Every structure is written in C-alpha cells, then in structure tokens.
C-alpha cells in the first residue's frame, strides 16, 4: 500500500501522483455504497499492484468551485491597474483562507503598468503587517516570477482574485509546459470558459503543486462571528493587549489599543477601515437572516 495524491479524474479513473510518477487507478467498489467520492487533492492509499484506491484520508479542507481538497496555500492576485485592485476582496480572501487553514500570500501583478514605483509600494504597504508574503510581478515581462517560484510554499497552491488580474497568465508562467487559455473576458465567455475542462493539479519540477483552475470563495466570511474576524489580523496582535475591554473587537469600544495604533499610523488606516466594513457587512447579513 502506498500513499499518493489525486491529480485528476478521468471518466471514473483517477490519476494518482506517488513516488514521482502518475498511476491511473480505479476506486474501490465499496466507495460508492459508502458515499465516498474521491476528489482532486485527496490523499489516498493505493494498492499499486492492482492500481486500486483503497482509502481516502480525512481532508483538511474541501472546496466546491473548483472541486478540490487539501489546499495548503492561496495566492491572492491583484493587478496594479486594469483592473484597479479590489482590496476589500483581497482582505476577505485572506480571511477565508485562514479560516480554512490555508496559508495566504499576496501577488501584485502587472507592475509593468505602474507609472512610478510608489504606485506598487502603496499597495504593498497595505499588507506589510498582514503576515502574508508579498510578491510583485509582471506576467508580461517576467519580473518577479523566479522569486515567486522560489518563495512558493510546498504542498498544493491555488490562485484567486478578480477577473482579469492575470491568474491564468501566472499559472502559465509557473507551469509553461501546457498552454492554457489567457485572453480578454469576452473571448473566454464565447468559448465557454471552464465548462469543458475539469480541474487538475499541475506538478512543478520541485514537487510543489498548483491547481490549474483559479478560484476560491470569500463567501465563508459572511458566516463568521464578528468577534472572530480580528483573530486573523496579524497587525492587531501587538496592540490588542492595550485595549481596556478584554473582548474588544476594536470597533466602537473606547480605549482601544488597535484604534490608537491606527491613529498613530502604525497600522495601515485603510486596512483597518476595510476591517470595519467587513464587521458591518457581517452584522448586516446576520440581521437579514434573523
Ligand atoms: N500589462 C500586463 N498585462 C497582463 C499581465 N498579466 C496578464 N495580463 C493581461 O491581462 C489580461 C487578463 O489576464 P488573465 O490571465 O486572463 O486574467 P485572469 O485573472 O485569469 O482572468 P479571469 O479568467 O477572467 O479570472 C490578459 O489580456 C493578459 O494578457 C501583466 O503582468 N502585465
Ligand atoms: Zn480594541
């Protein structure tokens, strides 16, 4: 029995990556009765003699679109411009990642379009204390791609972000072996983007893995408790102990160490303001539900 990872499903078969090779396997018959459906990213035990998947190990996390399990890292991609960065979405994706035990990192793409260095610096500054590694790249001229490759954590990485920021371009840069579809939005829709191709794990030469289809949902954030959100903001940690109230969520409470740090400019003000927006959005959604 050997342990491997499912990298793709092909009409009832599963390709399992084990010992540096890919073996096409069939799932054990009893899976269907037991209601077990293996998915891409699953860690499985394989009887290599018969190429049969004997068991699926418990999942660390699982996502629907694309349907993958056991994501380790999330690359949150934005572009300097075209489109302008949606920092609220970036913040929500950081949260959604951390809630699901996924390590987030930030990718600022299209730096070739920046008119001056300070344009990129200003975006970087927003996330400097967030605990997320930051990579500044251009998929157009290749700047920063090598650093990103080196800096990629081990395990399975997926990319998410607004439409048009360059997620597919980045996957092509990191895994140039197969050409994938990159283009303007209208072109992709015309050809029925992502409807025919199912999700796959791409194995990089050093064994790190990429999900070939971008996507990750920030929706989970709406279901969080407002008190819980602050736990995922690394920038609050050094100041929260100065709050007068032990349950301070750094919102309307007086004598708040975090708000004082924002006022002194020690925590990026806009990142804090977006935190408040997230709290208020959650409160709003809760009111709608009750
Ligand atoms: N100038 C510039 N353009 C880029 C860069 N990276 C990607 N693009 C262009 O941006 C457009 C969108 O790129 P995609 O890779 O399709 O973006 P995406 O995030 O996968 O988009 P969706 O599939 O809609 O989510 C394409 O026209 C790319 O050629 C870059 O670094 N610089
Ligand atoms: Zn506080």
PDB file of C-alpha atoms and ligand atoms in Angstrom:
ATOM      1  CA  UNK A   1       0.000   0.000   0.000  1.00  0.00           C
ATOM      2  CA  UNK A   2       1.363   3.395  -0.944  1.00  0.00           C
ATOM      3  CA  UNK A   3       0.199   6.907  -0.295  1.00  0.00           C
ATOM      4  CA  UNK A   4      -0.346   9.401  -3.110  1.00  0.00           C
ATOM      5  CA  UNK A   5      -2.350  12.442  -4.185  1.00  0.00           C
ATOM      6  CA  UNK A   6      -5.119  12.518  -6.791  1.00  0.00           C
ATOM      7  CA  UNK A   7      -4.079  14.935  -9.531  1.00  0.00           C
ATOM      8  CA  UNK A   8      -7.004  14.451 -11.922  1.00  0.00           C
ATOM      9  CA  UNK A   9     -10.152  12.473 -12.505  1.00  0.00           C
ATOM     10  CA  UNK A  10     -10.758  10.944 -15.923  1.00  0.00           C
ATOM     11  CA  UNK A  11     -14.088   9.234 -16.577  1.00  0.00           C
ATOM     12  CA  UNK A  12     -14.262   7.027 -13.493  1.00  0.00           C
ATOM     13  CA  UNK A  13     -10.466   6.699 -13.178  1.00  0.00           C
ATOM     14  CA  UNK A  14      -8.153   8.776 -11.020  1.00  0.00           C
ATOM     15  CA  UNK A  15      -4.571   9.707 -11.758  1.00  0.00           C
ATOM     16  CA  UNK A  16      -2.596   9.417  -8.535  1.00  0.00           C
ATOM     17  CA  UNK A  17       0.811  11.023  -8.044  1.00  0.00           C
ATOM     18  CA  UNK A  18       3.007   8.714  -5.990  1.00  0.00           C
ATOM     19  CA  UNK A  19       6.756   8.283  -5.771  1.00  0.00           C
ATOM     20  CA  UNK A  20       7.325  10.823  -8.513  1.00  0.00           C
ATOM     21  CA  UNK A  21       5.077   9.034 -11.010  1.00  0.00           C
ATOM     22  CA  UNK A  22       1.442   9.197 -12.005  1.00  0.00           C
ATOM     23  CA  UNK A  23      -0.543   5.971 -11.789  1.00  0.00           C
ATOM     24  CA  UNK A  24      -4.042   5.631 -13.242  1.00  0.00           C
ATOM     25  CA  UNK A  25      -6.223   3.970 -10.608  1.00  0.00           C
ATOM     26  CA  UNK A  26      -9.775   2.816 -10.051  1.00  0.00           C
ATOM     27  CA  UNK A  27     -11.562   3.467  -6.767  1.00  0.00           C
ATOM     28  CA  UNK A  28     -12.585   0.516  -4.617  1.00  0.00           C
ATOM     29  CA  UNK A  29     -16.096  -0.687  -5.404  1.00  0.00           C
ATOM     30  CA  UNK A  30     -17.341  -0.127  -1.873  1.00  0.00           C
ATOM     31  CA  UNK A  31     -16.742   3.651  -2.109  1.00  0.00           C
ATOM     32  CA  UNK A  32     -19.993   4.140  -3.983  1.00  0.00           C
ATOM     33  CA  UNK A  33     -22.014   2.283  -1.348  1.00  0.00           C
ATOM     34  CA  UNK A  34     -20.310   4.279   1.378  1.00  0.00           C
ATOM     35  CA  UNK A  35     -20.982   7.543  -0.427  1.00  0.00           C
ATOM     36  CA  UNK A  36     -17.280   8.372  -0.817  1.00  0.00           C
ATOM     37  CA  UNK A  37     -16.379  10.368  -3.913  1.00  0.00           C
ATOM     38  CA  UNK A  38     -12.652  10.964  -4.250  1.00  0.00           C
ATOM     39  CA  UNK A  39     -11.733  14.466  -5.452  1.00  0.00           C
ATOM     40  CA  UNK A  40      -8.612  16.112  -6.833  1.00  0.00           C
ATOM     41  CA  UNK A  41      -6.218  16.854  -3.976  1.00  0.00           C
ATOM     42  CA  UNK A  42      -7.277  13.831  -1.946  1.00  0.00           C
ATOM     43  CA  UNK A  43      -4.548  11.893  -0.194  1.00  0.00           C
ATOM     44  CA  UNK A  44      -5.233   8.245  -0.949  1.00  0.00           C
ATOM     45  CA  UNK A  45      -3.848   4.824  -0.142  1.00  0.00           C
ATOM     46  CA  UNK A  46      -3.245   2.804  -3.254  1.00  0.00           C
ATOM     47  CA  UNK A  47      -2.716  -0.867  -3.800  1.00  0.00           C
ATOM     48  CA  UNK A  48      -0.130  -0.301  -6.526  1.00  0.00           C
ATOM     49  CA  UNK A  49      -0.154  -3.879  -7.816  1.00  0.00           C
ATOM     50  CA  UNK A  50      -3.783  -3.628  -8.944  1.00  0.00           C
ATOM     51  CA  UNK A  51      -3.868   0.182  -9.199  1.00  0.00           C
ATOM     52  CA  UNK A  52      -6.811   0.374  -6.813  1.00  0.00           C
ATOM     53  CA  UNK A  53      -7.520   3.259  -4.438  1.00  0.00           C
ATOM     54  CA  UNK A  54      -8.177   1.509  -1.126  1.00  0.00           C
ATOM     55  CA  UNK A  55      -8.948   4.518   1.061  1.00  0.00           C
ATOM     56  CA  UNK A  56      -9.281   8.289   1.097  1.00  0.00           C
ATOM     57  CA  UNK A  57      -7.624  10.008   4.056  1.00  0.00           C
ATOM     58  CA  UNK A  58      -9.524  12.676   6.027  1.00  0.00           C
ATOM     59  CA  UNK A  59      -9.495  16.058   4.273  1.00  0.00           C
ATOM     60  CA  UNK A  60      -8.011  19.190   5.792  1.00  0.00           C
ATOM     61  CA  UNK A  61     -10.440  21.288   3.741  1.00  0.00           C
ATOM     62  CA  UNK A  62     -12.633  20.979   0.660  1.00  0.00           C
ATOM     63  CA  UNK A  63     -13.896  23.456  -1.905  1.00  0.00           C
ATOM     64  CA  UNK A  64     -16.675  23.339  -4.450  1.00  0.00           C
ATOM     65  CA  UNK A  65     -15.624  25.539  -7.334  1.00  0.00           C
ATOM     66  CA  UNK A  66     -13.271  24.191  -8.448  1.00  0.00           C
ATOM     67  CA  UNK A  67     -13.860  20.889  -6.674  1.00  0.00           C
ATOM     68  CA  UNK A  68     -10.575  20.269  -4.828  1.00  0.00           C
ATOM     69  CA  UNK A  69      -9.469  19.167  -1.378  1.00  0.00           C
ATOM     70  CA  UNK A  70      -6.459  19.776   0.846  1.00  0.00           C
ATOM     71  CA  UNK A  71      -5.443  23.208  -0.396  1.00  0.00           C
ATOM     72  CA  UNK A  72      -2.365  24.400   1.519  1.00  0.00           C
ATOM     73  CA  UNK A  73      -1.741  27.856   0.076  1.00  0.00           C
ATOM     74  CA  UNK A  74      -3.793  30.578  -1.573  1.00  0.00           C
ATOM     75  CA  UNK A  75      -2.176  33.141  -3.866  1.00  0.00           C
ATOM     76  CA  UNK A  76      -4.407  36.208  -3.870  1.00  0.00           C
ATOM     77  CA  UNK A  77      -3.771  38.003  -7.128  1.00  0.00           C
ATOM     78  CA  UNK A  78      -4.479  41.645  -7.883  1.00  0.00           C
ATOM     79  CA  UNK A  79      -3.183  43.977 -10.555  1.00  0.00           C
ATOM     80  CA  UNK A  80      -1.711  47.457 -10.234  1.00  0.00           C
ATOM     81  CA  UNK A  81      -4.344  48.592 -12.733  1.00  0.00           C
ATOM     82  CA  UNK A  82      -6.659  47.199 -15.426  1.00  0.00           C
ATOM     83  CA  UNK A  83      -8.470  46.297 -13.246  1.00  0.00           C
ATOM     84  CA  UNK A  84      -7.741  48.502 -10.212  1.00  0.00           C
ATOM     85  CA  UNK A  85      -7.132  46.451  -7.072  1.00  0.00           C
ATOM     86  CA  UNK A  86     -10.209  45.476  -5.060  1.00  0.00           C
ATOM     87  CA  UNK A  87      -8.590  45.496  -1.626  1.00  0.00           C
ATOM     88  CA  UNK A  88     -11.795  44.570   0.206  1.00  0.00           C
ATOM     89  CA  UNK A  89     -11.926  41.370  -1.838  1.00  0.00           C
ATOM     90  CA  UNK A  90      -8.247  40.744  -1.075  1.00  0.00           C
ATOM     91  CA  UNK A  91      -8.930  41.172   2.666  1.00  0.00           C
ATOM     92  CA  UNK A  92     -11.897  38.802   2.502  1.00  0.00           C
ATOM     93  CA  UNK A  93      -9.851  36.209   0.646  1.00  0.00           C
ATOM     94  CA  UNK A  94      -7.096  36.439   3.281  1.00  0.00           C
ATOM     95  CA  UNK A  95      -9.741  35.797   5.935  1.00  0.00           C
ATOM     96  CA  UNK A  96     -11.422  32.977   4.015  1.00  0.00           C
ATOM     97  CA  UNK A  97      -8.045  31.314   3.530  1.00  0.00           C
ATOM     98  CA  UNK A  98      -7.086  31.496   7.198  1.00  0.00           C
ATOM     99  CA  UNK A  99     -10.493  30.267   8.361  1.00  0.00           C
ATOM    100  CA  UNK A 100      -9.978  27.190   6.156  1.00  0.00           C
ATOM    101  CA  UNK A 101      -6.409  26.544   7.394  1.00  0.00           C
ATOM    102  CA  UNK A 102      -4.950  27.756   4.106  1.00  0.00           C
ATOM    103  CA  UNK A 103      -1.843  29.996   4.091  1.00  0.00           C
ATOM    104  CA  UNK A 104      -2.491  33.176   2.098  1.00  0.00           C
ATOM    105  CA  UNK A 105       0.068  35.172   0.137  1.00  0.00           C
ATOM    106  CA  UNK A 106      -0.411  38.310  -1.914  1.00  0.00           C
ATOM    107  CA  UNK A 107       0.579  38.708  -5.564  1.00  0.00           C
ATOM    108  CA  UNK A 108       0.657  42.186  -7.112  1.00  0.00           C
ATOM    109  CA  UNK A 109       0.692  41.637 -10.878  1.00  0.00           C
ATOM    110  CA  UNK A 110       1.088  43.958 -13.880  1.00  0.00           C
ATOM    111  CA  UNK A 111       3.792  46.063 -12.242  1.00  0.00           C
ATOM    112  CA  UNK A 112       4.892  46.872 -15.803  1.00  0.00           C
ATOM    113  CA  UNK A 113       1.820  49.146 -15.935  1.00  0.00           C
ATOM    114  CA  UNK A 114       2.829  51.205 -12.876  1.00  0.00           C
ATOM    115  CA  UNK A 115       3.832  54.756 -13.740  1.00  0.00           C
ATOM    116  CA  UNK A 116       6.092  55.018 -10.719  1.00  0.00           C
ATOM    117  CA  UNK A 117       7.445  52.774  -8.009  1.00  0.00           C
ATOM    118  CA  UNK A 118       5.290  54.402  -5.336  1.00  0.00           C
ATOM    119  CA  UNK A 119       2.166  53.056  -7.028  1.00  0.00           C
ATOM    120  CA  UNK A 120       3.244  49.495  -6.239  1.00  0.00           C
ATOM    121  CA  UNK A 121       4.676  50.470  -2.839  1.00  0.00           C
ATOM    122  CA  UNK A 122       1.317  51.918  -1.761  1.00  0.00           C
ATOM    123  CA  UNK A 123      -0.419  48.577  -2.357  1.00  0.00           C
ATOM    124  CA  UNK A 124       2.408  46.652  -0.683  1.00  0.00           C
ATOM    125  CA  UNK A 125       2.145  48.929   2.341  1.00  0.00           C
ATOM    126  CA  UNK A 126      -1.478  47.823   2.913  1.00  0.00           C
ATOM    127  CA  UNK A 127      -0.326  44.252   3.561  1.00  0.00           C
ATOM    128  CA  UNK A 128       3.115  44.831   5.071  1.00  0.00           C
ATOM    129  CA  UNK A 129       1.977  43.795   8.569  1.00  0.00           C
ATOM    130  CA  UNK A 130      -0.655  41.265   7.498  1.00  0.00           C
ATOM    131  CA  UNK A 131       1.630  38.263   7.831  1.00  0.00           C
ATOM    132  CA  UNK A 132       1.159  37.429   4.141  1.00  0.00           C
ATOM    133  CA  UNK A 133       4.265  37.207   1.977  1.00  0.00           C
ATOM    134  CA  UNK A 134       4.015  39.719  -0.888  1.00  0.00           C
ATOM    135  CA  UNK A 135       5.262  39.181  -4.435  1.00  0.00           C
ATOM    136  CA  UNK A 136       5.393  41.944  -7.043  1.00  0.00           C
ATOM    137  CA  UNK A 137       5.409  40.517 -10.541  1.00  0.00           C
ATOM    138  CA  UNK A 138       4.711  41.100 -14.192  1.00  0.00           C
ATOM    139  CA  UNK A 139       3.487  38.154 -16.208  1.00  0.00           C
ATOM    140  CA  UNK A 140       4.097  40.287 -19.276  1.00  0.00           C
ATOM    141  CA  UNK A 141       7.853  40.792 -18.908  1.00  0.00           C
ATOM    142  CA  UNK A 142       8.567  38.043 -16.361  1.00  0.00           C
ATOM    143  CA  UNK A 143       9.665  40.321 -13.497  1.00  0.00           C
ATOM    144  CA  UNK A 144       9.458  38.582 -10.118  1.00  0.00           C
ATOM    145  CA  UNK A 145       8.328  35.213 -11.479  1.00  0.00           C
ATOM    146  CA  UNK A 146      11.514  33.427 -10.403  1.00  0.00           C
ATOM    147  CA  UNK A 147      11.236  34.876  -6.866  1.00  0.00           C
ATOM    148  CA  UNK A 148       7.637  33.722  -6.689  1.00  0.00           C
ATOM    149  CA  UNK A 149       8.604  30.225  -7.847  1.00  0.00           C
ATOM    150  CA  UNK A 150      11.287  30.064  -5.162  1.00  0.00           C
ATOM    151  CA  UNK A 151       9.031  31.544  -2.493  1.00  0.00           C
ATOM    152  CA  UNK A 152       6.116  29.220  -3.159  1.00  0.00           C
ATOM    153  CA  UNK A 153       5.391  27.044  -0.142  1.00  0.00           C
ATOM    154  CA  UNK A 154       5.298  23.294  -0.519  1.00  0.00           C
ATOM    155  CA  UNK A 155       2.003  21.481  -0.945  1.00  0.00           C
ATOM    156  CA  UNK A 156      -0.964  22.495  -3.073  1.00  0.00           C
ATOM    157  CA  UNK A 157      -1.359  26.128  -4.122  1.00  0.00           C
ATOM    158  CA  UNK A 158      -4.345  27.738  -5.780  1.00  0.00           C
ATOM    159  CA  UNK A 159      -4.855  31.267  -7.084  1.00  0.00           C
ATOM    160  CA  UNK A 160      -7.832  33.570  -6.710  1.00  0.00           C
ATOM    161  CA  UNK A 161      -8.715  37.189  -7.347  1.00  0.00           C
ATOM    162  CA  UNK A 162     -10.819  39.486  -9.517  1.00  0.00           C
ATOM    163  CA  UNK A 163     -11.407  38.723 -13.150  1.00  0.00           C
ATOM    164  CA  UNK A 164      -8.657  39.944 -15.453  1.00  0.00           C
ATOM    165  CA  UNK A 165      -5.865  40.363 -12.879  1.00  0.00           C
ATOM    166  CA  UNK A 166      -3.750  37.694 -14.585  1.00  0.00           C
ATOM    167  CA  UNK A 167      -4.353  34.444 -12.697  1.00  0.00           C
ATOM    168  CA  UNK A 168      -4.275  32.272 -15.818  1.00  0.00           C
ATOM    169  CA  UNK A 169      -1.251  34.181 -17.112  1.00  0.00           C
ATOM    170  CA  UNK A 170       0.524  33.491 -13.826  1.00  0.00           C
ATOM    171  CA  UNK A 171      -0.282  29.774 -13.879  1.00  0.00           C
ATOM    172  CA  UNK A 172       1.107  29.677 -17.429  1.00  0.00           C
ATOM    173  CA  UNK A 173       4.281  31.403 -16.250  1.00  0.00           C
ATOM    174  CA  UNK A 174       4.756  28.962 -13.383  1.00  0.00           C
ATOM    175  CA  UNK A 175       3.896  25.909 -15.444  1.00  0.00           C
ATOM    176  CA  UNK A 176       4.720  26.710 -19.054  1.00  0.00           C
ATOM    177  CA  UNK A 177       4.544  23.088 -20.218  1.00  0.00           C
ATOM    178  CA  UNK A 178       0.973  23.336 -21.453  1.00  0.00           C
ATOM    179  CA  UNK A 179      -0.618  26.435 -22.872  1.00  0.00           C
ATOM    180  CA  UNK A 180      -3.782  27.454 -21.139  1.00  0.00           C
ATOM    181  CA  UNK A 181      -6.363  29.962 -22.146  1.00  0.00           C
ATOM    182  CA  UNK A 182      -5.498  33.599 -21.495  1.00  0.00           C
ATOM    183  CA  UNK A 183      -7.342  36.465 -23.003  1.00  0.00           C
ATOM    184  CA  UNK A 184      -9.940  39.128 -22.706  1.00  0.00           C
ATOM    185  CA  UNK A 185     -13.102  38.322 -20.849  1.00  0.00           C
ATOM    186  CA  UNK A 186     -15.444  38.336 -23.837  1.00  0.00           C
ATOM    187  CA  UNK A 187     -13.286  35.835 -25.699  1.00  0.00           C
ATOM    188  CA  UNK A 188     -13.276  33.405 -22.803  1.00  0.00           C
ATOM    189  CA  UNK A 189     -17.034  33.587 -22.339  1.00  0.00           C
ATOM    190  CA  UNK A 190     -17.606  32.948 -26.013  1.00  0.00           C
ATOM    191  CA  UNK A 191     -15.641  29.755 -25.810  1.00  0.00           C
ATOM    192  CA  UNK A 192     -17.444  28.602 -22.681  1.00  0.00           C
ATOM    193  CA  UNK A 193     -14.644  29.095 -20.197  1.00  0.00           C
ATOM    194  CA  UNK A 194     -14.043  26.260 -17.703  1.00  0.00           C
ATOM    195  CA  UNK A 195     -17.078  24.334 -18.872  1.00  0.00           C
ATOM    196  CA  UNK A 196     -15.335  21.524 -20.706  1.00  0.00           C
ATOM    197  CA  UNK A 197     -12.107  21.165 -18.753  1.00  0.00           C
ATOM    198  CA  UNK A 198     -12.145  19.699 -15.254  1.00  0.00           C
ATOM    199  CA  UNK A 199      -9.768  20.692 -12.509  1.00  0.00           C
ATOM    200  CA  UNK A 200      -6.263  19.277 -12.404  1.00  0.00           C
ATOM    201  CA  UNK A 201      -3.176  19.520 -10.217  1.00  0.00           C
ATOM    202  CA  UNK A 202      -0.028  20.613 -12.024  1.00  0.00           C
ATOM    203  CA  UNK A 203       3.157  19.161 -10.573  1.00  0.00           C
ATOM    204  CA  UNK A 204       6.129  21.535 -10.682  1.00  0.00           C
ATOM    205  CA  UNK A 205       9.653  20.135 -11.094  1.00  0.00           C
ATOM    206  CA  UNK A 206      10.324  20.565  -7.349  1.00  0.00           C
ATOM    207  CA  UNK A 207       7.174  18.634  -6.369  1.00  0.00           C
ATOM    208  CA  UNK A 208       5.081  21.667  -5.391  1.00  0.00           C
ATOM    209  CA  UNK A 209       1.600  21.535  -6.866  1.00  0.00           C
ATOM    210  CA  UNK A 210      -0.710  24.092  -8.474  1.00  0.00           C
ATOM    211  CA  UNK A 211      -4.445  23.904  -9.085  1.00  0.00           C
ATOM    212  CA  UNK A 212      -4.803  24.665 -12.799  1.00  0.00           C
ATOM    213  CA  UNK A 213      -8.195  26.371 -12.443  1.00  0.00           C
ATOM    214  CA  UNK A 214      -8.285  29.601 -10.420  1.00  0.00           C
ATOM    215  CA  UNK A 215     -10.983  30.089  -7.801  1.00  0.00           C
ATOM    216  CA  UNK A 216     -11.665  30.272  -4.075  1.00  0.00           C
ATOM    217  CA  UNK A 217     -14.751  31.591  -2.390  1.00  0.00           C
ATOM    218  CA  UNK A 218     -14.724  34.528   0.016  1.00  0.00           C
ATOM    219  CA  UNK A 219     -18.353  33.824   0.911  1.00  0.00           C
ATOM    220  CA  UNK A 220     -17.471  31.958   4.112  1.00  0.00           C
ATOM    221  CA  UNK A 221     -16.526  35.305   5.599  1.00  0.00           C
ATOM    222  CA  UNK A 222     -20.189  36.338   5.811  1.00  0.00           C
ATOM    223  CA  UNK A 223     -20.852  33.402   8.124  1.00  0.00           C
ATOM    224  CA  UNK A 224     -18.162  34.329  10.648  1.00  0.00           C
ATOM    225  CA  UNK A 225     -18.881  35.757  14.081  1.00  0.00           C
ATOM    226  CA  UNK A 226     -17.923  39.454  14.214  1.00  0.00           C
ATOM    227  CA  UNK A 227     -15.718  38.759  17.269  1.00  0.00           C
ATOM    228  CA  UNK A 228     -13.817  36.114  15.357  1.00  0.00           C
ATOM    229  CA  UNK A 229     -12.610  38.304  12.480  1.00  0.00           C
ATOM    230  CA  UNK A 230      -9.912  40.179  14.422  1.00  0.00           C
ATOM    231  CA  UNK A 231      -8.158  36.906  15.250  1.00  0.00           C
ATOM    232  CA  UNK A 232      -6.985  36.735  11.645  1.00  0.00           C
ATOM    233  CA  UNK A 233      -5.435  40.227  11.542  1.00  0.00           C
ATOM    234  CA  UNK A 234      -1.768  39.832  12.430  1.00  0.00           C
ATOM    235  CA  UNK A 235      -1.353  43.616  12.526  1.00  0.00           C
ATOM    236  CA  UNK A 236      -3.660  43.894  15.569  1.00  0.00           C
ATOM    237  CA  UNK A 237      -1.766  41.413  17.744  1.00  0.00           C
ATOM    238  CA  UNK A 238       0.854  43.731  19.305  1.00  0.00           C
ATOM    239  CA  UNK A 239      -1.778  46.355  20.212  1.00  0.00           C
ATOM    240  CA  UNK A 240      -4.810  44.328  21.295  1.00  0.00           C
ATOM    241  CA  UNK A 241      -3.384  43.776  24.769  1.00  0.00           C
ATOM    242  CA  UNK A 242      -3.631  47.528  25.363  1.00  0.00           C
ATOM    243  CA  UNK A 243      -7.415  47.524  24.864  1.00  0.00           C
ATOM    244  CA  UNK A 244      -9.347  48.308  28.052  1.00  0.00           C
ATOM    245  CA  UNK A 245     -12.018  45.681  27.371  1.00  0.00           C
ATOM    246  CA  UNK A 246     -10.853  42.091  27.124  1.00  0.00           C
ATOM    247  CA  UNK A 247     -13.471  41.330  24.461  1.00  0.00           C
ATOM    248  CA  UNK A 248     -12.695  44.462  22.449  1.00  0.00           C
ATOM    249  CA  UNK A 249     -13.222  43.966  18.727  1.00  0.00           C
ATOM    250  CA  UNK A 250     -11.657  47.375  18.032  1.00  0.00           C
ATOM    251  CA  UNK A 251     -14.881  48.786  16.673  1.00  0.00           C
ATOM    252  CA  UNK A 252     -16.935  51.114  18.868  1.00  0.00           C
ATOM    253  CA  UNK A 253     -15.205  50.393  22.174  1.00  0.00           C
ATOM    254  CA  UNK A 254     -13.376  53.263  23.913  1.00  0.00           C
ATOM    255  CA  UNK A 255      -9.720  52.967  24.994  1.00  0.00           C
ATOM    256  CA  UNK A 256      -8.847  50.608  22.189  1.00  0.00           C
ATOM    257  CA  UNK A 257      -5.156  49.897  21.605  1.00  0.00           C
ATOM    258  CA  UNK A 258      -5.754  48.973  17.974  1.00  0.00           C
ATOM    259  CA  UNK A 259      -7.625  52.178  17.129  1.00  0.00           C
ATOM    260  CA  UNK A 260      -4.893  54.199  18.831  1.00  0.00           C
ATOM    261  CA  UNK A 261      -2.283  52.443  16.707  1.00  0.00           C
ATOM    262  CA  UNK A 262      -4.323  53.278  13.591  1.00  0.00           C
ATOM    263  CA  UNK A 263      -4.416  56.936  14.661  1.00  0.00           C
ATOM    264  CA  UNK A 264      -0.656  56.967  15.131  1.00  0.00           C
ATOM    265  CA  UNK A 265      -0.280  55.447  11.662  1.00  0.00           C
ATOM    266  CA  UNK A 266       1.259  52.236  12.970  1.00  0.00           C
ATOM    267  CA  UNK A 267      -1.481  50.088  11.420  1.00  0.00           C
ATOM    268  CA  UNK A 268      -2.447  50.939   7.801  1.00  0.00           C
ATOM    269  CA  UNK A 269      -5.602  53.047   8.164  1.00  0.00           C
ATOM    270  CA  UNK A 270      -7.399  51.736   5.116  1.00  0.00           C
ATOM    271  CA  UNK A 271      -6.815  48.134   6.026  1.00  0.00           C
ATOM    272  CA  UNK A 272      -8.443  48.948   9.393  1.00  0.00           C
ATOM    273  CA  UNK A 273     -11.346  50.745   7.684  1.00  0.00           C
ATOM    274  CA  UNK A 274     -11.976  47.734   5.482  1.00  0.00           C
ATOM    275  CA  UNK A 275     -11.900  45.565   8.624  1.00  0.00           C
ATOM    276  CA  UNK A 276     -14.752  47.699   9.977  1.00  0.00           C
ATOM    277  CA  UNK A 277     -16.607  47.270   6.681  1.00  0.00           C
ATOM    278  CA  UNK A 278     -16.270  43.504   6.964  1.00  0.00           C
ATOM    279  CA  UNK A 279     -17.612  43.600  10.548  1.00  0.00           C
ATOM    280  CA  UNK A 280     -20.534  45.774   9.443  1.00  0.00           C
ATOM    281  CA  UNK A 281     -21.250  43.535   6.439  1.00  0.00           C
ATOM    282  CA  UNK A 282     -21.378  40.511   8.744  1.00  0.00           C
ATOM    283  CA  UNK A 283     -23.731  42.310  11.140  1.00  0.00           C
ATOM    284  CA  UNK A 284     -25.930  43.298   8.219  1.00  0.00           C
ATOM    285  CA  UNK A 285     -26.082  39.719   6.897  1.00  0.00           C
ATOM    286  CA  UNK A 286     -26.948  38.417  10.368  1.00  0.00           C
ATOM    287  CA  UNK A 287     -29.804  40.892  10.679  1.00  0.00           C
ATOM    288  CA  UNK A 288     -31.119  39.704   7.309  1.00  0.00           C
ATOM    289  CA  UNK A 289     -31.026  36.091   8.453  1.00  0.00           C
ATOM    290  CA  UNK A 290     -32.924  36.527  11.712  1.00  0.00           C
TER     291      UNK A 290
HETATM  292  N1  LIG B   1       0.355  44.544 -18.917  1.00  0.00           N
HETATM  293  C1  LIG B   1       0.157  43.343 -18.382  1.00  0.00           C
HETATM  294  N2  LIG B   1      -0.897  42.589 -18.777  1.00  0.00           N
HETATM  295  C2  LIG B   1      -1.063  41.385 -18.205  1.00  0.00           C
HETATM  296  C3  LIG B   1      -0.170  40.884 -17.222  1.00  0.00           C
HETATM  297  N3  LIG B   1      -0.612  39.671 -16.826  1.00  0.00           N
HETATM  298  C4  LIG B   1      -1.726  39.415 -17.531  1.00  0.00           C
HETATM  299  N4  LIG B   1      -2.013  40.437 -18.372  1.00  0.00           N
HETATM  300  C5  LIG B   1      -3.149  40.545 -19.300  1.00  0.00           C
HETATM  301  O1  LIG B   1      -4.346  40.683 -18.535  1.00  0.00           O
HETATM  302  C6  LIG B   1      -5.439  40.041 -19.193  1.00  0.00           C
HETATM  303  C7  LIG B   1      -6.135  39.077 -18.256  1.00  0.00           C
HETATM  304  O2  LIG B   1      -5.248  38.020 -17.938  1.00  0.00           O
HETATM  305  P1  LIG B   1      -5.755  36.590 -17.470  1.00  0.00           P
HETATM  306  O3  LIG B   1      -4.556  35.793 -17.137  1.00  0.00           O
HETATM  307  O4  LIG B   1      -6.713  36.042 -18.444  1.00  0.00           O
HETATM  308  O5  LIG B   1      -6.544  37.009 -16.137  1.00  0.00           O
HETATM  309  P2  LIG B   1      -7.417  36.095 -15.150  1.00  0.00           P
HETATM  310  O6  LIG B   1      -7.209  36.628 -13.787  1.00  0.00           O
HETATM  311  O7  LIG B   1      -7.115  34.660 -15.370  1.00  0.00           O
HETATM  312  O8  LIG B   1      -8.896  36.438 -15.626  1.00  0.00           O
HETATM  313  P3  LIG B   1     -10.266  35.604 -15.405  1.00  0.00           P
HETATM  314  O9  LIG B   1     -10.088  34.284 -16.074  1.00  0.00           O
HETATM  315  O10 LIG B   1     -11.294  36.466 -16.054  1.00  0.00           O
HETATM  316  O11 LIG B   1     -10.484  35.483 -13.933  1.00  0.00           O
HETATM  317  C8  LIG B   1      -4.842  39.372 -20.440  1.00  0.00           C
HETATM  318  O12 LIG B   1      -5.071  40.207 -21.551  1.00  0.00           O
HETATM  319  C9  LIG B   1      -3.360  39.278 -20.119  1.00  0.00           C
HETATM  320  O13 LIG B   1      -2.560  39.289 -21.275  1.00  0.00           O
HETATM  321  C10 LIG B   1       0.949  41.707 -16.836  1.00  0.00           C
HETATM  322  O14 LIG B   1       1.779  41.377 -15.987  1.00  0.00           O
HETATM  323  N5  LIG B   1       1.043  42.923 -17.444  1.00  0.00           N
HETATM  324 ZN1  LIG B   2      -9.530  47.215  20.820  1.00  0.00          ZN
END
